[in-house]
């Protein structure tokens, strides 16, 4: 027989069998399966042979503990032992129902919480990883001077593309993406504004990986005026995805363009740092008069490197290529000293927080905080288990004693209790998966901002991780109780003598630790909730309620805004209207140079400005401290009047601001210097988020169409929707071609604190879970110590102690525990929370009531939880207790 | 006493070991049983052999390495005298019972 030597079965099976089986037995059975493997392999199918080899090899593990020389002895095999332990574990589970339910449910809730957090973190970490070459894609971001500040922006000037496009070693593709806003329509009748209509270079689809539904992605973006839609957009506009070759129009402020649909792709996944529904060919832009000299605004530039390019050298290659290329920047841009830096695609979502990001990214610190919270909860659950299991010592004492007397070894007992823990953890884990899946689906979708599911995790690596996780938890939760239980002296255990009381320190310590964590979570939750509440309710210096702001989205609306404004003023539901360039809560306030009149050029400072009309101050109810509002009747107000806020007056050092003269340089269709008088001083109002101090601000009249972007309308209090409908009717009359776009100022402002709101919600849930798990722990601890002290209490009662006295006697311990826990948690909370609060200029104070309420809350909960058992002992008839002995 | 009679599967294995004489080891037994119309997992055969050996009905030795097995020895079994006895006993019991079946018992229509 010619033996094909190159065919060999996987060797790990042999090693495994040799390790676990008797030596000679192992040799012979490995020989058996090898023989079969060779025979099968010669018949052809090697894969199948290998597979069957592994299956049979694993099957042979049944022979563990069998050996030739053992044949005379009674086979007390390892497997049998484990089987017995599992049976005992299940019997215990059934007998001690309350204990088991609490133990398993506490553990299950803890694990579920941990799983949910893991899913969330995994999701956050998965951003953009679905692109096949995600590790070779980089974004070029820029840093430059703007409005007197150095800012970092996710966008880059388009000349960078030219520099890289001309060729640099190691770079495969360079892509520009420019999102524009415009009106999209398929039939000319139904028009929708799309704010993210993207133009991208033709290599877009070879760099980013998208699943095609229809069309040819290779050529999809070559021709001018071609566009690729996502499935969602295709269904929204055409009602089907079978639309290659059909047309849609994109209308900007001046013209309308007809695009050919060249492809349909699947929707962008939720874990993409940018998402759009339209990707049009970049070459289309040349047809637009606005960009005729390739004079594009800052845009996103992505680079895909070659496979050979080392990640460390990417930044160098790109930056030197840019600096060597000698690109010609426009004058205004060169003046802003631009520099560039490179961001790996993988880092954008968690590590980049620049200006003009596609969407708000997640802060990495949140991910870390969540991971910490998950671990805390898991620890609390393990502690619970340890407490409950050691508290069982007394009840298991007899069993342990008997086992020991009959020759059970300490190691065997340890393994027994670890097996029991394993059974508990296994059940808890199964339950936890269910809880986690349900809560991810039904409750957490809106808190976490997206829908996740465990089902996507059913694959081999995650199952292995799950098994590892179960083993780790088993070890963490089970090692102490099993060592402890297996150590008991058999005689003492058989007699049912109380276990040494010194051990209680550990148990009490663990319970205190649980209370510490719970208290910390409660305090943090209270503080964050209060701070968010403070953000939302504090006096901003203007009235944010009942203001709707209409955005004037095209030139027609901007030029004729006065018509709209007058019509609106006649409407009974409207109190007043005010025009402004931007809105409170937004960030795009222009900083322009200002100086006192006649002062030297060096004294000029960049101050935030807001161009408004005469109705603005009235509409927002700004409170004028001194002076007067702008007036239509005074013509000089149009160019020669300013209203400043207190911060500005303070900056100039003016006691008497009204009447002072200023020079403001504005760039409204060219540079203008406005010389004028301060006619009014307004109280500081929070025109930015409460994360920032109120900056100096100058209001001036600016009705130039380019800057007339927002018309705020103060409505009478009352039915909001009918008011809006009336306003909409006026708009439709005014500008029938465009839909009315509007926002409510108060909602806009609340959105500034969205991430804090979300954090506070998540923290509330987590602290409730922590409190309930710790509650379970306390409950069982109290049951344990109550039963241990039952005899003592009965004797005290016989000697005349009242029930109340007995109750307080037992409470003493827990009061002490809660006090100690609070004493530990308060300094930690003060430290951590004040660090957070100090970064916010307008904040709540971290005062005593917060901590007192935590203290009282934790005390009340603790005493309530333990009362069940302590009361039972305190009011019981002493005779029954003592007779039990 | 329980265990003094072989179970059905034990009997099968015993018979196979006997019929293979001196060449009875895991794979050979498995193949033989397959020929006789019964497929059994290798591990099951080994477990049964261990049990038979503990009961003293077979004896075993390690020998007969071949190249095909990667030079590993076989675990070879042979039926012992007491093995033969229980096999005969089982056969006799069966035959007696067969004989005592009246013809009418198997007449189905």
mmCIF file of C-alpha atoms in Angstrom, chain B residues 30-77:
data_model
loop_
_atom_site.group_PDB
_atom_site.id
_atom_site.type_symbol
_atom_site.label_atom_id
_atom_site.label_comp_id
_atom_site.label_asym_id
_atom_site.label_seq_id
_atom_site.Cartn_x
_atom_site.Cartn_y
_atom_site.Cartn_z
ATOM 1 C CA UNK B 30 -16.775 -1.524 13.585
ATOM 2 C CA UNK B 31 -16.334 -2.712 10.001
ATOM 3 C CA UNK B 32 -17.512 -6.213 10.838
ATOM 4 C CA UNK B 33 -20.632 -4.891 12.539
ATOM 5 C CA UNK B 34 -21.300 -2.699 9.548
ATOM 6 C CA UNK B 35 -21.135 -5.720 7.289
ATOM 7 C CA UNK B 36 -23.620 -7.386 9.584
ATOM 8 C CA UNK B 37 -25.912 -4.424 9.157
ATOM 9 C CA UNK B 38 -25.277 -2.293 12.211
ATOM 10 C CA UNK B 39 -23.401 1.018 12.257
ATOM 11 C CA UNK B 40 -21.969 1.983 15.602
ATOM 12 C CA UNK B 41 -19.729 4.833 16.724
ATOM 13 C CA UNK B 42 -16.162 3.932 17.529
ATOM 14 C CA UNK B 43 -16.380 5.355 21.007
ATOM 15 C CA UNK B 44 -19.411 3.187 21.783
ATOM 16 C CA UNK B 45 -17.463 0.100 20.799
ATOM 17 C CA UNK B 46 -14.547 1.052 22.987
ATOM 18 C CA UNK B 47 -16.772 1.754 25.961
ATOM 19 C CA UNK B 48 -18.454 -1.627 25.517
ATOM 20 C CA UNK B 49 -15.114 -3.389 25.222
ATOM 21 C CA UNK B 50 -13.918 -1.813 28.461
ATOM 22 C CA UNK B 51 -17.062 -3.005 30.145
ATOM 23 C CA UNK B 52 -16.714 -6.507 28.768
ATOM 24 C CA UNK B 53 -13.136 -6.587 29.932
ATOM 25 C CA UNK B 54 -14.141 -5.467 33.421
ATOM 26 C CA UNK B 55 -16.663 -8.303 33.489
ATOM 27 C CA UNK B 56 -13.910 -10.659 32.487
ATOM 28 C CA UNK B 57 -15.474 -11.854 29.217
ATOM 29 C CA UNK B 58 -12.679 -10.573 27.005
ATOM 30 C CA UNK B 59 -8.990 -10.040 27.515
ATOM 31 C CA UNK B 60 -6.832 -7.543 25.697
ATOM 32 C CA UNK B 61 -3.313 -6.661 24.729
ATOM 33 C CA UNK B 62 -1.609 -3.892 22.789
ATOM 34 C CA UNK B 63 0.082 -5.073 19.628
ATOM 35 C CA UNK B 64 0.082 -5.071 15.835
ATOM 36 C CA UNK B 65 1.243 -1.602 14.811
ATOM 37 C CA UNK B 66 0.910 -0.882 11.074
ATOM 38 C CA UNK B 67 2.062 1.909 8.874
ATOM 39 C CA UNK B 68 -1.541 2.778 8.063
ATOM 40 C CA UNK B 69 -2.077 3.588 11.749
ATOM 41 C CA UNK B 70 0.976 5.811 11.912
ATOM 42 C CA UNK B 71 2.881 3.112 13.782
ATOM 43 C CA UNK B 72 0.421 2.972 16.650
ATOM 44 C CA UNK B 73 -0.419 -0.320 18.309
ATOM 45 C CA UNK B 74 -3.878 -1.831 18.212
ATOM 46 C CA UNK B 75 -5.887 -2.676 21.281
ATOM 47 C CA UNK B 76 -6.556 -6.312 20.434
ATOM 48 C CA UNK B 77 -9.224 -8.334 22.189
#
